[in-house]
Short mmCIF file of C-alpha atoms in Angstrom, two decimals:
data_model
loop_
_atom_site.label_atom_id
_atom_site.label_comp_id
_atom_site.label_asym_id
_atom_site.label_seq_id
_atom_site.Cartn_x
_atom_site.Cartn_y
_atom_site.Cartn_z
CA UNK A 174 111.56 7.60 -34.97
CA UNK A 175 113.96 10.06 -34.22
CA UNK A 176 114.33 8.65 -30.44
CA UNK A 177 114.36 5.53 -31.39
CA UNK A 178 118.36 5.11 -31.14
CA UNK A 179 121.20 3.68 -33.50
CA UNK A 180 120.64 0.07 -32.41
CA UNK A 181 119.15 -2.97 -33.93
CA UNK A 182 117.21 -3.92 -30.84
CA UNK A 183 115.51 -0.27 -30.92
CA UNK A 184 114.92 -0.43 -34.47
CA UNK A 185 113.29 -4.23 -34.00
CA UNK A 186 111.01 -2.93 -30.86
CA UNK A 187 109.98 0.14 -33.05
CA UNK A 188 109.36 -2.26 -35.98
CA UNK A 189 107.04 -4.18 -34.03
CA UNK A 190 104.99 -1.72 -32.95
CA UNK A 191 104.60 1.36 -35.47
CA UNK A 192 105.94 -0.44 -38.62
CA UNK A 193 103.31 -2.22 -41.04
CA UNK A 194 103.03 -6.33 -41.20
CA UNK A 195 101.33 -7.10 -44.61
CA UNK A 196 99.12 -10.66 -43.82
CA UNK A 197 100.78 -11.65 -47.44
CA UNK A 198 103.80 -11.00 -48.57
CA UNK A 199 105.15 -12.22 -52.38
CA UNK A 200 107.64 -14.77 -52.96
CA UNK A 201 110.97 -12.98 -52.21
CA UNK A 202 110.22 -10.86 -50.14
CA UNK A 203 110.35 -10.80 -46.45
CA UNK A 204 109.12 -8.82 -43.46
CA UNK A 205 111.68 -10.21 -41.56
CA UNK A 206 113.47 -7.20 -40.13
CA UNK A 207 116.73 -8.92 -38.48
CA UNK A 208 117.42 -10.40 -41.86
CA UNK A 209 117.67 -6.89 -43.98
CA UNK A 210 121.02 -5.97 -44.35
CA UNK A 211 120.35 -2.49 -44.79
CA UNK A 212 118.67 -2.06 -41.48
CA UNK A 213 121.22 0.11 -39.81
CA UNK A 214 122.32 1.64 -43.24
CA UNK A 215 119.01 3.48 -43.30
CA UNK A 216 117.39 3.48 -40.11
CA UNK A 217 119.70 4.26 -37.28
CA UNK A 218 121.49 7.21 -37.15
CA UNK A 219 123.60 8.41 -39.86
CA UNK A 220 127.28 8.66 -39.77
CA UNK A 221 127.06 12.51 -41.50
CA UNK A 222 126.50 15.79 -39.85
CA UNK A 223 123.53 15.44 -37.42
CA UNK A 224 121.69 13.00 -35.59
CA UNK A 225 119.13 11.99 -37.79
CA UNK A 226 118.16 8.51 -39.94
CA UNK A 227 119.94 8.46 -43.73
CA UNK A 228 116.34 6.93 -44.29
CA UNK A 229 115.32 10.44 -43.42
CA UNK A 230 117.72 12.07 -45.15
CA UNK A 231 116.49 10.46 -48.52
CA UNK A 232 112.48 10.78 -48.55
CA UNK A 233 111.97 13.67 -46.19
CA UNK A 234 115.26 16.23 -47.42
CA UNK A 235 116.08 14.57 -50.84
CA UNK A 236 112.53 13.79 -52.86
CA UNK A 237 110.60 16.42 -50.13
CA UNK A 238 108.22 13.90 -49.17
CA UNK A 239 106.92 14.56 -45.93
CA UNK A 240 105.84 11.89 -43.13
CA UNK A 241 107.14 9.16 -41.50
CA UNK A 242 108.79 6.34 -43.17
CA UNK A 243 107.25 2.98 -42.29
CA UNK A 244 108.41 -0.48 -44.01
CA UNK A 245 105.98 -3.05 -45.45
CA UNK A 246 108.40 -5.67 -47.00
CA UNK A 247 111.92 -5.85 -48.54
CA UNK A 248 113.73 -8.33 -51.14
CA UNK A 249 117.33 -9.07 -50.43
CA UNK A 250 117.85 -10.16 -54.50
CA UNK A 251 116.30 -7.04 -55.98
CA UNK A 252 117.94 -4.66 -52.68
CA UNK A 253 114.79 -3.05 -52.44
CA UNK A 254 112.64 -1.64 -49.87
CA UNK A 255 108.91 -1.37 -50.04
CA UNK A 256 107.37 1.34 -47.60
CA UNK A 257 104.72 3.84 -47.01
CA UNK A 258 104.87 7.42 -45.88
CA UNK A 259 101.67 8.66 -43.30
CA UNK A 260 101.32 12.21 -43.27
CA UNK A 261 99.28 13.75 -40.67
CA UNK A 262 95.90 15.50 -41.58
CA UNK A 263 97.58 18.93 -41.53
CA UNK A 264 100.05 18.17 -43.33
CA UNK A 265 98.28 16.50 -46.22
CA UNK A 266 96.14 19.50 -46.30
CA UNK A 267 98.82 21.70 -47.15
CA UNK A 268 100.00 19.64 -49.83
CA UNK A 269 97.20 19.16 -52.14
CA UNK A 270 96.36 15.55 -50.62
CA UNK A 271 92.43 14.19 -49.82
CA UNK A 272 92.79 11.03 -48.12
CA UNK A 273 92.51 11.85 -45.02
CA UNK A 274 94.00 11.29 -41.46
CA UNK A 275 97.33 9.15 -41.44
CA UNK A 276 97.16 8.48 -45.26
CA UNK A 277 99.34 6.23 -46.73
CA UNK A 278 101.11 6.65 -49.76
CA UNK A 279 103.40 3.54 -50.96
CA UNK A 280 106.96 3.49 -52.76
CA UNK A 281 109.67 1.74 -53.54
CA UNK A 282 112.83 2.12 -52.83
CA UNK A 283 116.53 0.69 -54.55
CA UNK A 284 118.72 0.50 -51.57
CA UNK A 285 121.81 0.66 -53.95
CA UNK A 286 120.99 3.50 -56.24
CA UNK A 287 118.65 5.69 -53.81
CA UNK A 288 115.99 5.34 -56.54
CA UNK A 289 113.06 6.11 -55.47
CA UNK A 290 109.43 5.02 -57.09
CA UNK A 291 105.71 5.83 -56.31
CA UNK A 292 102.84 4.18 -57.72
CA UNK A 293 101.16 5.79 -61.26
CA UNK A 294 97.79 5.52 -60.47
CA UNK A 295 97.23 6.61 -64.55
CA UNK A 296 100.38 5.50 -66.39
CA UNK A 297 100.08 7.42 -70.19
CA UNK A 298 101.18 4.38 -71.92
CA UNK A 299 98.09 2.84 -71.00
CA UNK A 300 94.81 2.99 -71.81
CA UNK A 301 92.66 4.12 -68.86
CA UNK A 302 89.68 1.95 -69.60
CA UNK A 303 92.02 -1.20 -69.68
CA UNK A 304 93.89 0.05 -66.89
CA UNK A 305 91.05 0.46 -64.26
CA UNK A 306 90.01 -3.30 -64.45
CA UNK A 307 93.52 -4.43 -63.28
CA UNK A 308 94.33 -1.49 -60.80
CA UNK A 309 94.43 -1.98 -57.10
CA UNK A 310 92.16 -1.42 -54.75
CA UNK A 311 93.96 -1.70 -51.52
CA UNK A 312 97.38 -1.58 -49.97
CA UNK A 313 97.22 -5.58 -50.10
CA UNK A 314 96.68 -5.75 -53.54
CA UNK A 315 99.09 -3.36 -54.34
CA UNK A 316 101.98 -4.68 -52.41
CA UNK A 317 101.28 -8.25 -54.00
CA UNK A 318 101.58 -6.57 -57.33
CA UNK A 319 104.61 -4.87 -56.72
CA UNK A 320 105.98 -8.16 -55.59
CA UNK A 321 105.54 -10.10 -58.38
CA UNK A 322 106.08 -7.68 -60.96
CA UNK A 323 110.09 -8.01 -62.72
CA UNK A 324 110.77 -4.02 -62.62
CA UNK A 325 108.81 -1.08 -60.73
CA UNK A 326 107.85 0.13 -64.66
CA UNK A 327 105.59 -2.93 -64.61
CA UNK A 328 103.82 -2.47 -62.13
CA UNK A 329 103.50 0.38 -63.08
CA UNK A 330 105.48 2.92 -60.80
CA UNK A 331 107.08 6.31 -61.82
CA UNK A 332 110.43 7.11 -60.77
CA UNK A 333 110.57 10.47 -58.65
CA UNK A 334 113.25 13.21 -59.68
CA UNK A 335 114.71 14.44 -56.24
CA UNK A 336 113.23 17.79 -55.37
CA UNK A 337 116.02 20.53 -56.22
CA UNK A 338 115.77 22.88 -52.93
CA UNK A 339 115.99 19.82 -51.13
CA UNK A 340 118.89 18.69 -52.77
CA UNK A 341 120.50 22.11 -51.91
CA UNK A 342 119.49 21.36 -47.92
CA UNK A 343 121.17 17.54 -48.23
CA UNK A 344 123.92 19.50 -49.75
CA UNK A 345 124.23 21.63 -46.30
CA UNK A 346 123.99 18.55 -44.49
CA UNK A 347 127.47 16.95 -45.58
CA UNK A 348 128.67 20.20 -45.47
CA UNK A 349 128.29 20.41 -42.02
CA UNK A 350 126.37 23.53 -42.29
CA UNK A 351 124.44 24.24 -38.80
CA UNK A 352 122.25 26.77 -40.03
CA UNK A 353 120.14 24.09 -41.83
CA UNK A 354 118.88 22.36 -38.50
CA UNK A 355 115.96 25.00 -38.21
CA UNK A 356 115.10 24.69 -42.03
CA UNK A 357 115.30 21.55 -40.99
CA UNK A 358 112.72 21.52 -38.80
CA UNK A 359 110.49 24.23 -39.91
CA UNK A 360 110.10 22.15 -43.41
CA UNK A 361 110.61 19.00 -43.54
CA UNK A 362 111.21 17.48 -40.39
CA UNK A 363 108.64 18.40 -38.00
CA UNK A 364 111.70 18.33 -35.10
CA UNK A 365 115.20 19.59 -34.88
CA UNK A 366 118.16 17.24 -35.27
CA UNK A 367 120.77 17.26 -33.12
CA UNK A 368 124.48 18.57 -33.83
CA UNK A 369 127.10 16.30 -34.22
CA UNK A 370 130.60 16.65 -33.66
CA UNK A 371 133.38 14.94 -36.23
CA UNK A 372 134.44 12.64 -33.01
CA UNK A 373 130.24 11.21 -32.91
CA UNK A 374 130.31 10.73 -36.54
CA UNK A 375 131.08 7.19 -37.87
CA UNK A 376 132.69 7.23 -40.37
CA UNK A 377 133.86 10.30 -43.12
CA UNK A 378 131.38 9.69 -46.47
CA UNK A 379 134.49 11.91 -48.41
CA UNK A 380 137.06 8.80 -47.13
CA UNK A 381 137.55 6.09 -49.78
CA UNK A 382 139.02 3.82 -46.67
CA UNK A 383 135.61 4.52 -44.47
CA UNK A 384 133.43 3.66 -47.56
CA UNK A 385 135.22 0.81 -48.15
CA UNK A 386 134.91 -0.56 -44.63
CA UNK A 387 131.17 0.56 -44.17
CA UNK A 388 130.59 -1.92 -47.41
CA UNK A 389 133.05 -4.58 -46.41
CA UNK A 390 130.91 -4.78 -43.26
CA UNK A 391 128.01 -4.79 -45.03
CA UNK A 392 128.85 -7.44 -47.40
CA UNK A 393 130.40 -9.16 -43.83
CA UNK A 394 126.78 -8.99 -42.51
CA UNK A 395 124.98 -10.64 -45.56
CA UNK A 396 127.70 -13.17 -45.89
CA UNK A 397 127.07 -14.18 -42.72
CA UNK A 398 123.71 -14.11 -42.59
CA UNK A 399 123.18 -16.76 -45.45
CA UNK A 400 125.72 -18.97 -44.03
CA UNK A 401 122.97 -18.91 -40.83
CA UNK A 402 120.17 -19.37 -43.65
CA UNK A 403 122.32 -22.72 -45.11
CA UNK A 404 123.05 -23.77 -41.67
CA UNK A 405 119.48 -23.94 -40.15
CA UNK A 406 118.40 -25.66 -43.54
CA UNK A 407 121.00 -28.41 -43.23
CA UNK A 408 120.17 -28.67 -39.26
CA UNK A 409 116.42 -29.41 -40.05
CA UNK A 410 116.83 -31.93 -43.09
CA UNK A 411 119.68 -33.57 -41.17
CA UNK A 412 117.43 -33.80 -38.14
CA UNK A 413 114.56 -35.13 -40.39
CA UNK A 414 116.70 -37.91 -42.35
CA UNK A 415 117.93 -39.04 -38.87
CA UNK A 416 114.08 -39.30 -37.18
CA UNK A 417 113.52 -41.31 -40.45
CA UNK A 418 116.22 -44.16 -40.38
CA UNK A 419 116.15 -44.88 -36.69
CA UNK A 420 111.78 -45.59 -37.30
CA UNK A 421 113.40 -48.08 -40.45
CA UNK A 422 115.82 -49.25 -38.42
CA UNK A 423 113.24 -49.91 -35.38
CA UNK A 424 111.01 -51.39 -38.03
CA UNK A 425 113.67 -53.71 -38.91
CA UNK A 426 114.70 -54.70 -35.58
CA UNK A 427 110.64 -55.54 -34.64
CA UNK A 428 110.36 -57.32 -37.76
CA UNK A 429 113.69 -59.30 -36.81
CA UNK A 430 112.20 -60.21 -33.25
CA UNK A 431 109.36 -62.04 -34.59
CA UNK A 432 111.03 -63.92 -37.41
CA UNK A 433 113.61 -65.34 -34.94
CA UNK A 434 110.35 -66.17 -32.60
CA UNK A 435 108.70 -67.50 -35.45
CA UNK A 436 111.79 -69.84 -36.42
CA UNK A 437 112.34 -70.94 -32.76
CA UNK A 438 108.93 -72.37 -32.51
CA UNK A 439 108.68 -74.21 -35.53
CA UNK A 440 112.25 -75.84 -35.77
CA UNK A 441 112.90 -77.02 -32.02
CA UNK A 442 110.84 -79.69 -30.44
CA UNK A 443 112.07 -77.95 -26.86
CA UNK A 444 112.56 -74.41 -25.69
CA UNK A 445 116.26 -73.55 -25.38
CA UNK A 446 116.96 -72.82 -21.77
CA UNK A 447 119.12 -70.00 -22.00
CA UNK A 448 119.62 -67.07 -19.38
CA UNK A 449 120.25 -64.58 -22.42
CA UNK A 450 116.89 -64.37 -23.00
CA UNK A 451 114.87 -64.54 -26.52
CA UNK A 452 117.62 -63.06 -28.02
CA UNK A 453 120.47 -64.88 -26.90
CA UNK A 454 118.61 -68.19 -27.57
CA UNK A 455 118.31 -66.78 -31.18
CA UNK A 456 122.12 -66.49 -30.88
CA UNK A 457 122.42 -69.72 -29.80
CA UNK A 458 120.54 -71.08 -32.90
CA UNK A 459 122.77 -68.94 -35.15
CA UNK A 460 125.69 -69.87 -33.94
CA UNK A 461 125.38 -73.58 -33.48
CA UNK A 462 124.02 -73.71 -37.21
CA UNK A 463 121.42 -75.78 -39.02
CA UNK A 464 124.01 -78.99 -39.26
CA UNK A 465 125.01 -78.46 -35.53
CA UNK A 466 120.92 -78.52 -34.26
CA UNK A 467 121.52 -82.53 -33.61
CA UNK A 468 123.31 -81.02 -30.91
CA UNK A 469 120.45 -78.91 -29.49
CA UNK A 470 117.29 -80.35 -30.49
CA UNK A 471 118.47 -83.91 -30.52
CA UNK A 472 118.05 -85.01 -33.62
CA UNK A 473 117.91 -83.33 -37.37
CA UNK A 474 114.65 -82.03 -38.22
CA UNK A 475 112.91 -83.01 -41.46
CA UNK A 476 113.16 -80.51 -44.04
CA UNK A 477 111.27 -79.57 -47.36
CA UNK A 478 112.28 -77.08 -49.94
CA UNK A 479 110.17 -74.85 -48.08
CA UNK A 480 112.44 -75.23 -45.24
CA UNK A 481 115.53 -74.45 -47.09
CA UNK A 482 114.11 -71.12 -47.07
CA UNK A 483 113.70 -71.23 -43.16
CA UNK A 484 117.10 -72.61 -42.80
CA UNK A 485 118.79 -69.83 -44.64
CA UNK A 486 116.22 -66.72 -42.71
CA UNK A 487 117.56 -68.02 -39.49
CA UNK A 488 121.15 -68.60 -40.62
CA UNK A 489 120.84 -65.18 -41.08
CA UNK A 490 119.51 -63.43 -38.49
CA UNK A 491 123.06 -63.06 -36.90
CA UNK A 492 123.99 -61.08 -39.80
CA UNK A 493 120.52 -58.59 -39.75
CA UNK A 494 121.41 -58.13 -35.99
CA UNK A 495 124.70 -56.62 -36.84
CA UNK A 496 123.72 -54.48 -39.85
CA UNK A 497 121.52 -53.11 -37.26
CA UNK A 498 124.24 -52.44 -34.88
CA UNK A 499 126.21 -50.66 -37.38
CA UNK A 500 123.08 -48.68 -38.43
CA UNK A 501 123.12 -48.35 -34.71
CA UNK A 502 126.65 -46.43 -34.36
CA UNK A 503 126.19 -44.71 -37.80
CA UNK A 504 122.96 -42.94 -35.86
CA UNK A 505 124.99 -42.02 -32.98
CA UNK A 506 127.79 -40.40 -35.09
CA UNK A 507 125.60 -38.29 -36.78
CA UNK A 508 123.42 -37.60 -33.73
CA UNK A 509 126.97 -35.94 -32.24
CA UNK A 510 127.79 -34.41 -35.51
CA UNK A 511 123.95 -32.92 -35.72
CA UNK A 512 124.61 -31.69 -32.19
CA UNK A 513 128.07 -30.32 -32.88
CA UNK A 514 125.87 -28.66 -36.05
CA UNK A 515 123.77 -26.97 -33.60
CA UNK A 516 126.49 -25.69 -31.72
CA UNK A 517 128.63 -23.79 -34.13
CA UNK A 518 125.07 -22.15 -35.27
CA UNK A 519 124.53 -20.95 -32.44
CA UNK A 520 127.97 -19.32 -32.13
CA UNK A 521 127.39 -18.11 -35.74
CA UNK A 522 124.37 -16.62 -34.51
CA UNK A 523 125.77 -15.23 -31.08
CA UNK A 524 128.28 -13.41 -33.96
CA UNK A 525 125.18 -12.32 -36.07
CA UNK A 526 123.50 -10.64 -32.81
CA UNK A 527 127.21 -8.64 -32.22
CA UNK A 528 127.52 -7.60 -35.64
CA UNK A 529 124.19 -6.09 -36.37
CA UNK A 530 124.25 -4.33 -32.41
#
């Protein structure tokens, strides 16, 4: 992780291959990596004294937890993080631990506060008998019930108290202190971080104006980002409506076609020569009228009151024709503004992929 670079595009390549992909996640919560605003906030380098993930900083300096930090799943509503932490063999050895090579040890994180949980596999306030029918077995099981539980207490997780000499070595960090890189590495990094300068550093943590910016960008990113959310959403029920009223409308138009057959057949003694076609001899009927056919047929037809019915269908076939014209032109309008739709998301999302870089 520590090579892994500042950018989003490293941090999504690494995600895909060394970071966990649960085959269920709960409702509100994603795996979704481009999505989580606190993707750079965490992972990439931090904008303190050396080159090393604020990620880092937190579970391996902070709360002395040793290993790797990989995501499972986050929740944009609670701004949490759910991840695990693999220790190699050795070092599990040396602290206490008996489950073996790469084992994984799950917690939960509050992106706002720095928080940090772990799962009570024996919680005092309840009794162990009781307890051991509903525990979890696996990973899986555990994840879902984090997920759907309101607060880490009800799951139940413990909150960790941040070890105190690693406090004291954070505390060297923003102090710019360069005598901590080898305690650094000899105890809770594994590797040595490299010294920054004040010039490579974002942004100074001490600076109300830089923390301001750093969370008016943030807030920036997640604005942004459900404007994208409310875009695509409108795009595909937009897109969906539309497919559905130009099958009704071809429906109607079918449905129209055979009526005016139907009424052409059984109302003129002759075809109507007509270079238009079916449907311009169907607009020759219209138009002429039921008291003009004299003129067409030759002579009045005889009519009973189940005619009267005829009469007015085909007296008003003109009119279906141009409801369906104007349901014609409404469909292309909102075919061009459904395109025009498209467009400015994928400028929004052109702006997404520049802010997040």
């Amino acid at each position: 992780m520590c090579n892994s670079g500042p950018t989003t595009a490293a941090l999504l390549a690494y995600a895909q291959t060394h970071w966990l992909a649960p085959s269920v996640i709960p409702p509100g919560w994603s795996a979704d990596w481009r999505k989580w605003d606190y993707l750079l906030t965490l992972f990439a380098f931090s904008p303190y004294f050396l080159r090393l993930p604020q990620i880092e900083m937190l579970v391996n300096v902070k709360y002395a937890i040793p290993g790797e930090v990989r995501p499972i799943m986050f929740s944009k509503a609670r701004e949490s993080l759910v991840f695990c932490v693999e220790m190699p063999a050795q070092d599990g050895a040396e602290h206490g631990e008996d489950s073996g090579d790469g084992a994984a040890h799950v917690f939960l994180l509050n992106c706002r506060t720095f928080d940090l949980y772990t799962y009570d596999p024996l919680p005092p306030t309840t009794p162990s008998a009781k307890y051991a029918q509903n525990a979890p077995d696996t990973i899986e099981e555990l994840i879902i019930l984090i997920g759907a539980a309101p607060t880490p207490a009800a799951v139940p997780m413990l909150q960790l108290e941040p070890d105190e000499d690693g406090d004291a070595v954070l505390q060297r960090i923003l102090n710019r202190d360069p005598t901590v890189v080898s305690v650094l590495e000899d105890e809770y990094l594994g590797y040595a971080p490299r010294v920054t300068t004040r010039e490579e550093e974002l942004f100074d943590p001490n600076n109300p104006k830089d923390q301001a910016s750093a969370e008016a960008a943030r807030r920036q990113r997640a604005a942004l980002g459900q404007a994208i959310e409310a875009a695509r959403a409108t795009v595909r029920e937009t897109e969906a409506e539309l497919e559905r009223d130009e099958a009704e409308v071809r429906k109607l138009r079918v449905g129209t076609r055979a009526k005016a057959r139907a009424k052409v057949s059984n109302t003129a003694p002759r075809p109507i020569t007509s270079t238009l076609g079916l449907q311009g001899a169907v607009r020759e009927l219209t138009a002429v009228g039921v008291d003009g056919l004299e003129e067409v047929v030759g002579a009045r037809p005889q009519r009973s009151s189940s005619d009267d019915e005829d009469e007015f269908e085909v007296a008003g076939l003109d009119s279906s024709a141009e409801d369906l014209a104007r349901e014609d032109a409404a469909h292309a309008q909102m075919r061009a503004a459904l395109e025009d739709a498209k467009a400015r998301l994928a400028a929004m999302e052109r702006e997404w992929d520049g802010l997040i870089e």
